Each structure stands twice: as C-alpha cells, then as structure tokens.
PDB file of C-alpha atoms in Angstrom:
ATOM      1  CA  MET A 228     -66.066 240.214-105.388  1.00 72.00           C
ATOM      2  CA  CYS A 229     -65.743 239.692-101.847  1.00 91.00           C
ATOM      3  CA  GLY A 230     -64.253 236.755 -99.530  1.00 94.00           C
ATOM      4  CA  ILE A 231     -65.742 234.573 -97.085  1.00 96.00           C
ATOM      5  CA  PHE A 232     -63.792 232.525 -94.680  1.00 96.00           C
ATOM      6  CA  GLY A 233     -64.283 230.601 -91.211  1.00 96.00           C
ATOM      7  CA  ALA A 234     -63.623 227.742 -89.087  1.00 97.00           C
ATOM      8  CA  PHE A 235     -65.452 226.021 -86.289  1.00 96.00           C
ATOM      9  CA  SER A 236     -64.943 222.837 -83.973  1.00 94.00           C
ATOM     10  CA  SER A 237     -66.773 221.327 -80.895  1.00 88.00           C
ATOM     11  CA  GLU A 238     -63.613 219.694 -79.820  1.00 85.00           C
ATOM     12  CA  ARG A 239     -60.693 222.047 -79.899  1.00 85.00           C
ATOM     13  CA  ASN A 240     -59.666 225.676 -80.646  1.00 90.00           C
ATOM     14  CA  ILE A 241     -59.065 226.674 -84.200  1.00 94.00           C
ATOM     15  CA  ASP A 242     -55.385 226.628 -85.448  1.00 93.00           C
ATOM     16  CA  LYS A 243     -54.609 230.378 -85.242  1.00 92.00           C
ATOM     17  CA  GLY A 244     -51.974 230.110 -87.988  1.00 93.00           C
ATOM     18  CA  ILE A 245     -54.459 228.489 -90.451  1.00 95.00           C
ATOM     19  CA  LEU A 246     -57.019 231.221 -89.578  1.00 93.00           C
ATOM     20  CA  ASN A 247     -54.518 234.094 -90.287  1.00 92.00           C
ATOM     21  CA  SER A 248     -53.626 232.394 -93.648  1.00 94.00           C
ATOM     22  CA  LEU A 249     -57.345 232.301 -94.566  1.00 95.00           C
ATOM     23  CA  VAL A 250     -57.586 236.060 -93.703  1.00 92.00           C
ATOM     24  CA  GLU A 251     -54.651 236.763 -96.068  1.00 93.00           C
ATOM     25  CA  PHE A 252     -56.104 234.855 -98.968  1.00 92.00           C
ATOM     26  CA  SER A 253     -59.588 236.421 -98.213  1.00 93.00           C
ATOM     27  CA  LYS A 254     -57.955 239.961 -98.223  1.00 91.00           C
ATOM     28  CA  GLU A 255     -57.102 239.611-101.806  1.00 91.00           C
ATOM     29  CA  ARG A 256     -60.716 239.349-102.829  1.00 91.00           C
ATOM     30  CA  GLY A 257     -61.505 242.763-101.114  1.00 89.00           C
ATOM     31  CA  ARG A 258     -60.041 245.443 -98.896  1.00 88.00           C
ATOM     32  CA  ASP A 259     -62.466 248.138 -98.783  1.00 87.00           C
ATOM     33  CA  SER A 260     -64.097 246.880 -95.509  1.00 90.00           C
ATOM     34  CA  SER A 261     -64.214 243.876 -93.263  1.00 93.00           C
ATOM     35  CA  GLY A 262     -66.199 241.839 -90.643  1.00 94.00           C
ATOM     36  CA  PHE A 263     -65.196 239.216 -88.077  1.00 95.00           C
ATOM     37  CA  VAL A 264     -67.316 237.313 -85.681  1.00 96.00           C
ATOM     38  CA  TYR A 265     -65.878 234.820 -83.136  1.00 95.00           C
ATOM     39  CA  HIS A 266     -67.238 232.732 -80.165  1.00 95.00           C
ATOM     40  CA  SER A 267     -66.008 233.974 -76.657  1.00 92.00           C
ATOM     41  CA  GLY A 268     -67.569 233.955 -73.299  1.00 86.00           C
ATOM     42  CA  ASN A 269     -70.753 232.537 -74.397  1.00 89.00           C
ATOM     43  CA  LYS A 270     -71.227 235.255 -76.918  1.00 94.00           C
ATOM     44  CA  TYR A 271     -70.681 236.007 -80.597  1.00 95.00           C
ATOM     45  CA  GLN A 272     -68.660 238.988 -80.752  1.00 95.00           C
ATOM     46  CA  ILE A 273     -69.234 240.934 -83.853  1.00 95.00           C
ATOM     47  CA  ASN A 274     -66.665 243.318 -85.358  1.00 95.00           C
ATOM     48  CA  LYS A 275     -66.707 245.391 -88.416  1.00 93.00           C
ATOM     49  CA  ALA A 276     -64.537 248.108 -89.854  1.00 91.00           C
ATOM     50  CA  ASP A 277     -64.155 250.194 -93.134  1.00 89.00           C
ATOM     51  CA  PHE A 278     -60.467 248.773 -93.655  1.00 88.00           C
ATOM     52  CA  SER A 279     -58.997 245.501 -94.593  1.00 91.00           C
ATOM     53  CA  ILE A 280     -59.547 242.216 -92.810  1.00 92.00           C
ATOM     54  CA  ASP A 281     -55.947 241.666 -91.733  1.00 91.00           C
ATOM     55  CA  LYS A 282     -55.870 245.204 -89.819  1.00 91.00           C
ATOM     56  CA  LEU A 283     -59.341 244.471 -88.165  1.00 91.00           C
ATOM     57  CA  LEU A 284     -58.027 240.905 -86.828  1.00 90.00           C
ATOM     58  CA  LYS A 285     -54.894 242.488 -85.516  1.00 89.00           C
ATOM     59  CA  ARG A 286     -56.852 244.850 -83.469  1.00 89.00           C
ATOM     60  CA  LEU A 287     -58.876 242.163 -81.855  1.00 89.00           C
ATOM     61  CA  HIS A 288     -56.243 239.858 -80.428  1.00 83.00           C
ATOM     62  CA  VAL A 289     -58.254 236.665 -80.802  1.00 86.00           C
ATOM     63  CA  ASN A 290     -56.142 234.079 -78.937  1.00 83.00           C
ATOM     64  CA  GLU A 291     -58.545 231.052 -78.472  1.00 89.00           C
ATOM     65  CA  THR A 292     -61.857 230.189 -80.030  1.00 94.00           C
ATOM     66  CA  GLY A 293     -63.954 227.171 -81.431  1.00 95.00           C
ATOM     67  CA  PHE A 294     -65.863 229.217 -83.699  1.00 96.00           C
ATOM     68  CA  ALA A 295     -65.032 232.239 -86.196  1.00 96.00           C
ATOM     69  CA  PHE A 296     -65.921 233.430 -89.517  1.00 95.00           C
ATOM     70  CA  GLY A 297     -65.068 236.666 -91.555  1.00 95.00           C
ATOM     71  CA  HIS A 298     -65.682 238.817 -94.508  1.00 95.00           C
ATOM     72  CA  SER A 299     -63.536 240.828 -96.673  1.00 93.00           C
ATOM     73  CA  ARG A 300     -65.271 243.317 -98.898  1.00 88.00           C
ATOM     74  CA  LEU A 301     -64.838 244.869-102.292  1.00 84.00           C
ATOM     75  CA  ILE A 302     -67.560 247.634-102.244  1.00 76.00           C
ATOM     76  CA  THR A 303     -69.896 247.700-105.138  1.00 72.00           C
ATOM     77  CA  ASN A 304     -72.781 249.591-103.211  1.00 68.00           C
ATOM     78  CA  GLY A 305     -73.521 250.716 -99.719  1.00 65.00           C
ATOM     79  CA  LEU A 306     -70.279 252.558 -98.701  1.00 67.00           C
ATOM     80  CA  THR A 307     -70.775 252.734 -95.169  1.00 68.00           C
ATOM     81  CA  ASP A 308     -72.804 249.473 -94.710  1.00 77.00           C
ATOM     82  CA  ASN A 309     -70.159 247.085 -93.309  1.00 83.00           C
ATOM     83  CA  GLN A 310     -70.994 243.241 -93.048  1.00 90.00           C
ATOM     84  CA  PRO A 311     -71.918 241.175 -91.260  1.00 94.00           C
ATOM     85  CA  LEU A 312     -75.513 242.296 -90.836  1.00 94.00           C
ATOM     86  CA  SER A 313     -76.465 241.160 -87.446  1.00 94.00           C
ATOM     87  CA  GLY A 314     -78.989 241.146 -84.646  1.00 92.00           C
ATOM     88  CA  SER A 315     -80.139 238.883 -81.964  1.00 92.00           C
ATOM     89  CA  ASP A 316     -81.556 236.363 -84.169  1.00 95.00           C
ATOM     90  CA  LEU A 317     -79.224 236.342 -87.229  1.00 96.00           C
ATOM     91  CA  VAL A 318     -75.557 237.252 -88.326  1.00 96.00           C
ATOM     92  CA  LEU A 319     -75.039 237.065 -92.054  1.00 96.00           C
ATOM     93  CA  ILE A 320     -72.167 237.660 -94.450  1.00 96.00           C
ATOM     94  CA  HIS A 321     -72.608 237.690 -98.259  1.00 94.00           C
ATOM     95  CA  ASN A 322     -70.521 237.422-101.379  1.00 93.00           C
ATOM     96  CA  GLY A 323     -72.053 238.222-104.823  1.00 92.00           C
ATOM     97  CA  ILE A 324     -74.669 240.580-106.258  1.00 92.00           C
ATOM     98  CA  VAL A 325     -78.440 240.299-106.018  1.00 94.00           C
ATOM     99  CA  ILE A 326     -80.299 241.432-109.120  1.00 94.00           C
ATOM    100  CA  ASN A 327     -83.925 241.077-108.117  1.00 95.00           C
ATOM    101  CA  THR A 328     -83.959 243.014-104.817  1.00 94.00           C
ATOM    102  CA  ASP A 329     -87.041 245.126-105.872  1.00 94.00           C
ATOM    103  CA  GLU A 330     -89.014 242.001-106.250  1.00 96.00           C
ATOM    104  CA  LEU A 331     -87.796 240.548-103.048  1.00 96.00           C
ATOM    105  CA  TRP A 332     -88.442 243.710-101.093  1.00 96.00           C
ATOM    106  CA  LYS A 333     -92.115 243.615-102.404  1.00 95.00           C
ATOM    107  CA  GLU A 334     -92.448 240.098-101.132  1.00 92.00           C
ATOM    108  CA  ILE A 335     -91.212 240.909 -97.697  1.00 93.00           C
ATOM    109  CA  ASP A 336     -93.410 243.909 -97.639  1.00 93.00           C
ATOM    110  CA  LYS A 337     -90.698 246.224 -96.298  1.00 92.00           C
ATOM    111  CA  LYS A 338     -88.436 249.068 -97.488  1.00 93.00           C
ATOM    112  CA  PRO A 339     -84.663 249.003 -97.457  1.00 91.00           C
ATOM    113  CA  SER A 340     -82.787 250.873 -94.808  1.00 91.00           C
ATOM    114  CA  LEU A 341     -79.481 250.186 -96.057  1.00 88.00           C
ATOM    115  CA  SER A 342     -77.770 250.681 -99.460  1.00 85.00           C
ATOM    116  CA  ILE A 343     -76.413 247.114 -99.755  1.00 88.00           C
ATOM    117  CA  ASP A 344     -78.284 244.278-101.643  1.00 89.00           C
ATOM    118  CA  THR A 345     -77.443 241.816 -98.806  1.00 92.00           C
ATOM    119  CA  GLU A 346     -79.996 243.534 -96.598  1.00 94.00           C
ATOM    120  CA  VAL A 347     -82.801 241.944 -98.580  1.00 96.00           C
ATOM    121  CA  VAL A 348     -81.352 238.437 -98.131  1.00 97.00           C
ATOM    122  CA  TYR A 349     -81.065 239.157 -94.189  1.00 96.00           C
ATOM    123  CA  GLU A 350     -84.604 240.454 -94.061  1.00 97.00           C
ATOM    124  CA  LEU A 351     -85.985 237.442 -96.145  1.00 97.00           C
ATOM    125  CA  ILE A 352     -84.352 234.928 -93.821  1.00 97.00           C
ATOM    126  CA  LEU A 353     -85.595 236.724 -90.785  1.00 96.00           C
ATOM    127  CA  LYS A 354     -89.138 236.779 -92.222  1.00 96.00           C
ATOM    128  CA  LEU A 355     -89.169 233.046 -92.864  1.00 97.00           C
ATOM    129  CA  LEU A 356     -87.664 232.302 -89.388  1.00 96.00           C
ATOM    130  CA  ASN A 357     -90.426 234.326 -87.872  1.00 95.00           C
ATOM    131  CA  GLU A 358     -92.998 232.262 -89.886  1.00 96.00           C
ATOM    132  CA  GLY A 359     -91.419 229.171 -88.304  1.00 96.00           C
ATOM    133  CA  LYS A 360     -90.031 227.763 -91.302  1.00 96.00           C
ATOM    134  CA  ASP A 361     -87.061 225.400 -90.862  1.00 95.00           C
ATOM    135  CA  LEU A 362     -83.424 225.962 -92.175  1.00 96.00           C
ATOM    136  CA  ASN A 363     -83.871 223.420 -94.971  1.00 97.00           C
ATOM    137  CA  PHE A 364     -86.949 225.183 -96.292  1.00 97.00           C
ATOM    138  CA  ILE A 365     -85.349 228.640 -95.869  1.00 97.00           C
ATOM    139  CA  ASN A 366     -82.012 227.663 -97.683  1.00 97.00           C
ATOM    140  CA  GLN A 367     -83.948 226.065-100.620  1.00 97.00           C
ATOM    141  CA  TYR A 368     -86.127 229.216-100.922  1.00 97.00           C
ATOM    142  CA  LEU A 369     -82.994 231.267-101.197  1.00 97.00           C
ATOM    143  CA  LEU A 370     -81.533 229.126-104.001  1.00 97.00           C
ATOM    144  CA  ASP A 371     -84.960 229.125-105.905  1.00 97.00           C
ATOM    145  CA  ASN A 372     -86.036 232.710-105.427  1.00 96.00           C
ATOM    146  CA  VAL A 373     -82.796 234.951-105.070  1.00 96.00           C
ATOM    147  CA  LYS A 374     -81.480 235.911-108.518  1.00 96.00           C
ATOM    148  CA  GLY A 375     -77.748 236.836-109.193  1.00 94.00           C
ATOM    149  CA  THR A 376     -74.693 235.420-107.383  1.00 94.00           C
ATOM    150  CA  LEU A 377     -75.293 234.403-103.948  1.00 96.00           C
ATOM    151  CA  SER A 378     -72.725 232.925-101.587  1.00 97.00           C
ATOM    152  CA  ILE A 379     -73.499 233.324 -97.885  1.00 97.00           C
ATOM    153  CA  SER A 380     -72.611 232.100 -94.520  1.00 97.00           C
ATOM    154  CA  PHE A 381     -74.922 232.832 -91.578  1.00 97.00           C
ATOM    155  CA  ILE A 382     -75.524 231.857 -88.042  1.00 97.00           C
ATOM    156  CA  VAL A 383     -78.742 231.528 -86.133  1.00 97.00           C
ATOM    157  CA  PRO A 384     -77.432 232.112 -82.551  1.00 95.00           C
ATOM    158  CA  LYS A 385     -80.421 231.032 -80.676  1.00 94.00           C
ATOM    159  CA  MET A 386     -80.604 227.690 -82.580  1.00 95.00           C
ATOM    160  CA  GLY A 387     -77.071 227.030 -82.526  1.00 95.00           C
ATOM    161  CA  LYS A 388     -76.706 226.659 -86.455  1.00 97.00           C
ATOM    162  CA  LEU A 389     -74.278 227.641 -89.183  1.00 97.00           C
ATOM    163  CA  VAL A 390     -75.474 227.703 -92.614  1.00 98.00           C
ATOM    164  CA  LEU A 391     -73.143 227.723 -95.715  1.00 98.00           C
ATOM    165  CA  LEU A 392     -74.859 228.290 -99.109  1.00 97.00           C
ATOM    166  CA  SER A 393     -73.865 229.127-102.697  1.00 97.00           C
ATOM    167  CA  ASN A 394     -75.686 229.242-106.041  1.00 96.00           C
ATOM    168  CA  CYS A 395     -72.443 229.849-108.014  1.00 94.00           C
ATOM    169  CA  GLY A 396     -69.761 227.471-106.549  1.00 94.00           C
ATOM    170  CA  SER A 397     -68.081 230.218-104.708  1.00 95.00           C
ATOM    171  CA  LEU A 398     -67.674 228.574-101.299  1.00 97.00           C
ATOM    172  CA  PHE A 399     -65.772 225.376-100.103  1.00 97.00           C
ATOM    173  CA  TYR A 400     -65.408 223.530 -96.917  1.00 98.00           C
ATOM    174  CA  GLY A 401     -63.287 220.685 -95.519  1.00 97.00           C
ATOM    175  CA  GLN A 402     -61.658 219.335 -92.504  1.00 96.00           C
ATOM    176  CA  LYS A 403     -58.365 219.001 -90.703  1.00 96.00           C
ATOM    177  CA  ASP A 404     -57.621 217.976 -87.104  1.00 94.00           C
ATOM    178  CA  ASN A 405     -61.346 217.914 -86.252  1.00 94.00           C
ATOM    179  CA  VAL A 406     -61.710 221.409 -87.310  1.00 96.00           C
ATOM    180  CA  THR A 407     -64.121 222.405 -90.260  1.00 97.00           C
ATOM    181  CA  TYR A 408     -62.642 225.219 -92.381  1.00 97.00           C
ATOM    182  CA  PHE A 409     -64.514 227.208 -95.233  1.00 97.00           C
ATOM    183  CA  ALA A 410     -63.475 229.792 -97.683  1.00 97.00           C
ATOM    184  CA  SER A 411     -64.491 231.385-101.032  1.00 96.00           C
ATOM    185  CA  GLU A 412     -61.610 229.724-102.773  1.00 94.00           C
ATOM    186  CA  LYS A 413     -60.429 226.110-102.791  1.00 95.00           C
ATOM    187  CA  TYR A 414     -56.906 226.949-103.179  1.00 94.00           C
ATOM    188  CA  SER A 415     -56.621 228.535 -99.628  1.00 95.00           C
ATOM    189  CA  LEU A 416     -57.930 225.343 -98.063  1.00 96.00           C
ATOM    190  CA  ASN A 417     -55.605 223.098-100.059  1.00 95.00           C
ATOM    191  CA  HIS A 418     -52.706 225.437 -99.167  1.00 95.00           C
ATOM    192  CA  ASN A 419     -53.398 224.810 -95.377  1.00 96.00           C
ATOM    193  CA  GLY A 420     -53.719 221.028 -95.702  1.00 96.00           C
ATOM    194  CA  VAL A 421     -57.461 220.940 -95.420  1.00 96.00           C
ATOM    195  CA  SER A 422     -58.851 217.721 -96.655  1.00 95.00           C
ATOM    196  CA  ASN A 423     -62.222 216.298 -97.879  1.00 96.00           C
ATOM    197  CA  ILE A 424     -62.919 219.553 -99.602  1.00 97.00           C
ATOM    198  CA  ASN A 425     -66.629 219.990-100.939  1.00 97.00           C
ATOM    199  CA  GLN A 426     -67.834 222.768-103.168  1.00 97.00           C
ATOM    200  CA  LEU A 427     -71.156 224.285-102.665  1.00 97.00           C
ATOM    201  CA  ASN A 428     -72.666 224.846-105.861  1.00 96.00           C
ATOM    202  CA  ASP A 429     -76.465 225.556-105.954  1.00 96.00           C
ATOM    203  CA  THR A 430     -76.819 223.865-102.642  1.00 97.00           C
ATOM    204  CA  PHE A 431     -76.243 224.357 -99.005  1.00 97.00           C
ATOM    205  CA  CYS A 432     -75.190 222.636 -95.777  1.00 97.00           C
ATOM    206  CA  VAL A 433     -76.123 223.185 -92.121  1.00 97.00           C
ATOM    207  CA  PHE A 434     -73.771 222.568 -89.050  1.00 97.00           C
ATOM    208  CA  ASP A 435     -74.138 222.822 -85.264  1.00 96.00           C
ATOM    209  CA  VAL A 436     -72.391 225.616 -83.400  1.00 96.00           C
ATOM    210  CA  PRO A 437     -72.663 227.078 -80.033  1.00 94.00           C
ATOM    211  CA  THR A 438     -75.960 228.460 -79.011  1.00 95.00           C
ATOM    212  CA  ALA A 439     -75.254 231.930 -77.650  1.00 94.00           C
ATOM    213  CA  GLU A 440     -76.232 235.765 -77.690  1.00 94.00           C
ATOM    214  CA  THR A 441     -74.791 238.103 -79.965  1.00 94.00           C
ATOM    215  CA  ARG A 442     -72.958 241.347 -79.094  1.00 91.00           C
ATOM    216  CA  LEU A 443     -71.777 244.127 -81.600  1.00 91.00           C
ATOM    217  CA  GLU A 444     -68.342 244.955 -80.401  1.00 90.00           C
ATOM    218  CA  THR A 445     -67.029 247.463 -83.028  1.00 85.00           C
ATOM    219  CA  ASP A 446     -68.403 249.014 -86.135  1.00 86.00           C
ATOM    220  CA  ILE A 447     -65.507 251.260 -87.113  1.00 82.00           C
ATOM    221  CA  LEU A 448     -66.373 254.120 -89.780  1.00 78.00           C
ATOM    222  CA  GLN A 449     -63.409 256.361 -90.428  1.00 76.00           C
ATOM    223  CA  ARG A 450     -63.433 256.514 -94.389  1.00 71.00           C
ATOM    224  CA  ASP A 451     -63.577 260.138 -95.407  1.00 67.00           C
ATOM    225  CA  GLU A 452     -63.803 259.790 -98.999  1.00 66.00           C
ATOM    226  CA  GLU A 453     -66.268 258.081-101.582  1.00 62.00           C
ATOM    227  CA  LEU A 454     -64.915 254.991-103.263  1.00 62.00           C
ATOM    228  CA  ILE A 455     -67.668 254.863-105.792  1.00 64.00           C
ATOM    229  CA  ARG A 456     -69.371 258.280-107.081  1.00 66.00           C
ATOM    230  CA  GLU A 457     -73.068 258.162-107.109  1.00 69.00           C
ATOM    231  CA  LEU A 458     -74.573 258.102-110.519  1.00 71.00           C
ATOM    232  CA  PHE A 459     -76.840 260.970-111.837  1.00 78.00           C
ATOM    233  CA  TYR A 460     -78.361 262.161-114.934  1.00 83.00           C
ATOM    234  CA  ASP A 461     -76.948 265.329-116.386  1.00 85.00           C
ATOM    235  CA  ALA A 462     -78.983 266.829-119.345  1.00 88.00           C
ATOM    236  CA  GLN A 463     -76.388 269.114-120.204  1.00 88.00           C
ATOM    237  CA  GLN A 464     -73.727 266.550-120.474  1.00 85.00           C
ATOM    238  CA  GLU A 465     -75.895 264.245-122.616  1.00 84.00           C
ATOM    239  CA  LYS A 466     -76.330 267.140-125.240  1.00 84.00           C
ATOM    240  CA  ILE A 467     -72.616 267.109-125.881  1.00 85.00           C
ATOM    241  CA  LEU A 468     -72.741 263.158-126.923  1.00 80.00           C
ATOM    242  CA  LYS A 469     -73.055 262.494-130.651  1.00 74.00           C
ATOM    243  CA  PHE A 470     -74.844 259.413-131.475  1.00 69.00           C
ATOM    244  CA  ASP A 471     -75.279 259.852-135.190  1.00 68.00           C
ATOM    245  CA  GLU A 472     -71.721 259.383-136.389  1.00 69.00           C
ATOM    246  CA  THR A 473     -69.845 256.070-136.898  1.00 71.00           C
ATOM    247  CA  PRO A 474     -66.040 256.369-136.399  1.00 72.00           C
ATOM    248  CA  ASP A 475     -64.194 255.768-139.401  1.00 80.00           C
ATOM    249  CA  PHE A 476     -60.694 254.486-138.810  1.00 85.00           C
ATOM    250  CA  ILE A 477     -58.509 251.364-139.254  1.00 91.00           C
ATOM    251  CA  ARG A 478     -58.499 248.470-136.575  1.00 93.00           C
ATOM    252  CA  CYS A 479     -55.904 245.618-136.489  1.00 95.00           C
ATOM    253  CA  SER A 480     -57.511 242.676-138.132  1.00 94.00           C
ATOM    254  CA  LYS A 481     -56.228 240.499-135.202  1.00 93.00           C
ATOM    255  CA  CYS A 482     -56.563 242.297-131.917  1.00 93.00           C
ATOM    256  CA  ILE A 483     -58.730 245.227-133.188  1.00 90.00           C
ATOM    257  CA  LEU A 484     -56.582 247.839-131.804  1.00 94.00           C
ATOM    258  CA  PRO A 485     -57.103 251.186-133.694  1.00 93.00           C
ATOM    259  CA  GLU A 486     -54.902 253.449-135.626  1.00 93.00           C
ATOM    260  CA  THR A 487     -55.189 256.045-132.912  1.00 90.00           C
ATOM    261  CA  MET A 488     -53.048 253.721-130.667  1.00 92.00           C
ATOM    262  CA  PRO A 489     -49.511 255.424-130.229  1.00 91.00           C
ATOM    263  CA  PHE A 490     -46.800 254.027-132.529  1.00 93.00           C
ATOM    264  CA  ILE A 491     -49.024 251.561-134.080  1.00 94.00           C
ATOM    265  CA  LYS A 492     -48.395 250.238-137.873  1.00 94.00           C
ATOM    266  CA  PHE A 493     -50.141 247.723-139.880  1.00 95.00           C
ATOM    267  CA  ASP A 494     -48.920 245.275-142.426  1.00 95.00           C
ATOM    268  CA  SER A 495     -50.454 244.360-145.633  1.00 94.00           C
ATOM    269  CA  GLU A 496     -52.842 242.127-144.032  1.00 95.00           C
ATOM    270  CA  GLY A 497     -53.895 244.530-141.448  1.00 95.00           C
ATOM    271  CA  VAL A 498     -52.092 243.080-138.689  1.00 96.00           C
ATOM    272  CA  CYS A 499     -50.490 245.581-136.204  1.00 96.00           C
ATOM    273  CA  ASN A 500     -47.004 245.758-134.890  1.00 95.00           C
ATOM    274  CA  TYR A 501     -48.116 244.957-131.433  1.00 94.00           C
ATOM    275  CA  CYS A 502     -49.374 241.643-132.572  1.00 94.00           C
ATOM    276  CA  HIS A 503     -46.231 240.879-134.341  1.00 94.00           C
ATOM    277  CA  ASN A 504     -44.116 241.704-131.372  1.00 92.00           C
ATOM    278  CA  TYR A 505     -46.259 240.156-128.630  1.00 90.00           C
ATOM    279  CA  THR A 506     -44.865 237.027-126.810  1.00 86.00           C
ATOM    280  CA  PRO A 507     -47.002 234.927-124.279  1.00 81.00           C
ATOM    281  CA  ARG A 508     -45.778 235.067-120.787  1.00 78.00           C
ATOM    282  CA  ASN A 509     -47.182 231.599-120.117  1.00 77.00           C
ATOM    283  CA  LYS A 510     -48.612 228.578-121.823  1.00 78.00           C
ATOM    284  CA  PRO A 511     -52.347 228.654-121.655  1.00 77.00           C
ATOM    285  CA  LYS A 512     -54.097 225.492-120.827  1.00 79.00           C
ATOM    286  CA  PRO A 513     -57.016 224.037-123.008  1.00 81.00           C
ATOM    287  CA  ILE A 514     -60.245 225.372-121.970  1.00 79.00           C
ATOM    288  CA  GLU A 515     -61.370 221.866-120.562  1.00 80.00           C
ATOM    289  CA  GLU A 516     -58.753 222.368-117.974  1.00 75.00           C
TER     290      GLU A 516
END
C-alpha cells in the first residue's frame, strides 16, 4: 500500500496547510520511501528519497506553487527504486501491484531495468505516446490491459496534462477555493474541507497543468539495510520439512486457537477461555455500511 496526493490550480497557489495535511495522511500508507514533484521556475522539480514523505518535504522548503503531487511508499519490491519514475516526456507515481508484468514487457518488446512493477506501466505509456496515441486511448488501454491494482497519477510535461486513473477506487479528487486536490483516501480530503469529491473506480480523468520541462533535483539513497530479504530456494532446508504428517491436536470450536496456545482451556463444547473472556472494543457496523 502506498499513498498518492496532490493539488493544482491555474488561479492561485496551493494552500500549504492543506498540502502538509495531505502529506501526513499519505505518510500513514507508507514510510519506506517518498517522492515529491512541484512546479517552479517553468520546470517540474522532481525529488525522491528513501525515507518518509514528511521528512522529504521539510528539506525542500516549498513555499509557493500552483502544482504539486507526491508519493509515500510501502516497499513490496525494488528496494532502491524510488518513485516517481521520470524523464523529459513523463513523470509517474503508482499505488498498487501489477501482476501481469511479464506479459506487458513482451508486448513492449523491452526488458526491465528496475525491480519495481511500476516501470512496465511507465514504459507502456511512453510507447503509446511515441506511437501518437492520445491520452484517452492510453488511459483506457491501461484499464483494459494492466492486471492487478492500479492507481496512478502522471504528467506529460510537454503536453501540459495531468492524468488521474484507478481501476480499484483508491483515488479521489475534489475542489476547494479554486484548487483541485487529490488523494488515495477520501477521508483526507473531507478532513480538509474539500468538496465535490469524486472517486475514480475503473475510470480516469485528464486535467490541464503547466507545460514545462522536468528536472531531477534529488534522489537520496542512504538506506544501508534490506527491508525485504530476497527469496531463494534452499534444497537443504526443504529436506527438513515434513509433508506427510497431519497435526493431531484440539482447536477451539469458535476461534480455532490450538491447544498449544499458552494458558488455553476448553469447555465441554470445545470453546476456549479466550473466547469466553473476549470483550469487543467497538460496535461493528453491518457489512452493508
């Protein structure tokens, strides 16, 4: 799970208080790495780091801008591949997991240079742009062909376009004081008084933003430990495993805790003492809500 957030306006600067609030909400969705892009001096300034988004933003001292978007990342693969992925023609951030990357790489006829699944989406968009396809075609193509969960925000700097797209409903946008704000969660927008909130679910929208060049300002890589160990096959370890024995022990008839649980006891109906002593901390709502 990662967080996407941003804001833009052609009429005024973004409210810094709201932007900082969106950063704080986004941080809760991932703190392993971050990215932040803002428009300044006729350029999209691109900044990336392998620490949390709030720390990155404090380093940048962004005072006035009419466009900004960012990414807070929970790493599932690609330890050193910070987002956004960027070049002169495209800047992209992604929340989700693409599960048909092998198929898409074959379609593009290229091989990945990074470890993150986001790269194949980036390259696919570039390929379609270079073929002269318009953004409506490209966005629908992504929705039809990328499998898995896909919530993305990207800008095409030379065209002056911003795209918000999601196939899973994890992207919202709305307005306040002539500024459009977007985020991965509706609550963060509601909290800041954003109105006319729309959810993107298996759809997309395209907005006008400044036409500008891109410039990679920072890509801070200072992590010295692996967050996720690489999976590998160990034949010696496999020999230790036993597949031919079915464990024979008692489980609670209600919560299925096993008799190996410390201090567990069962009544005559097989219900454990943990169930008998459990008190709900809240009142669950019906599933319809």
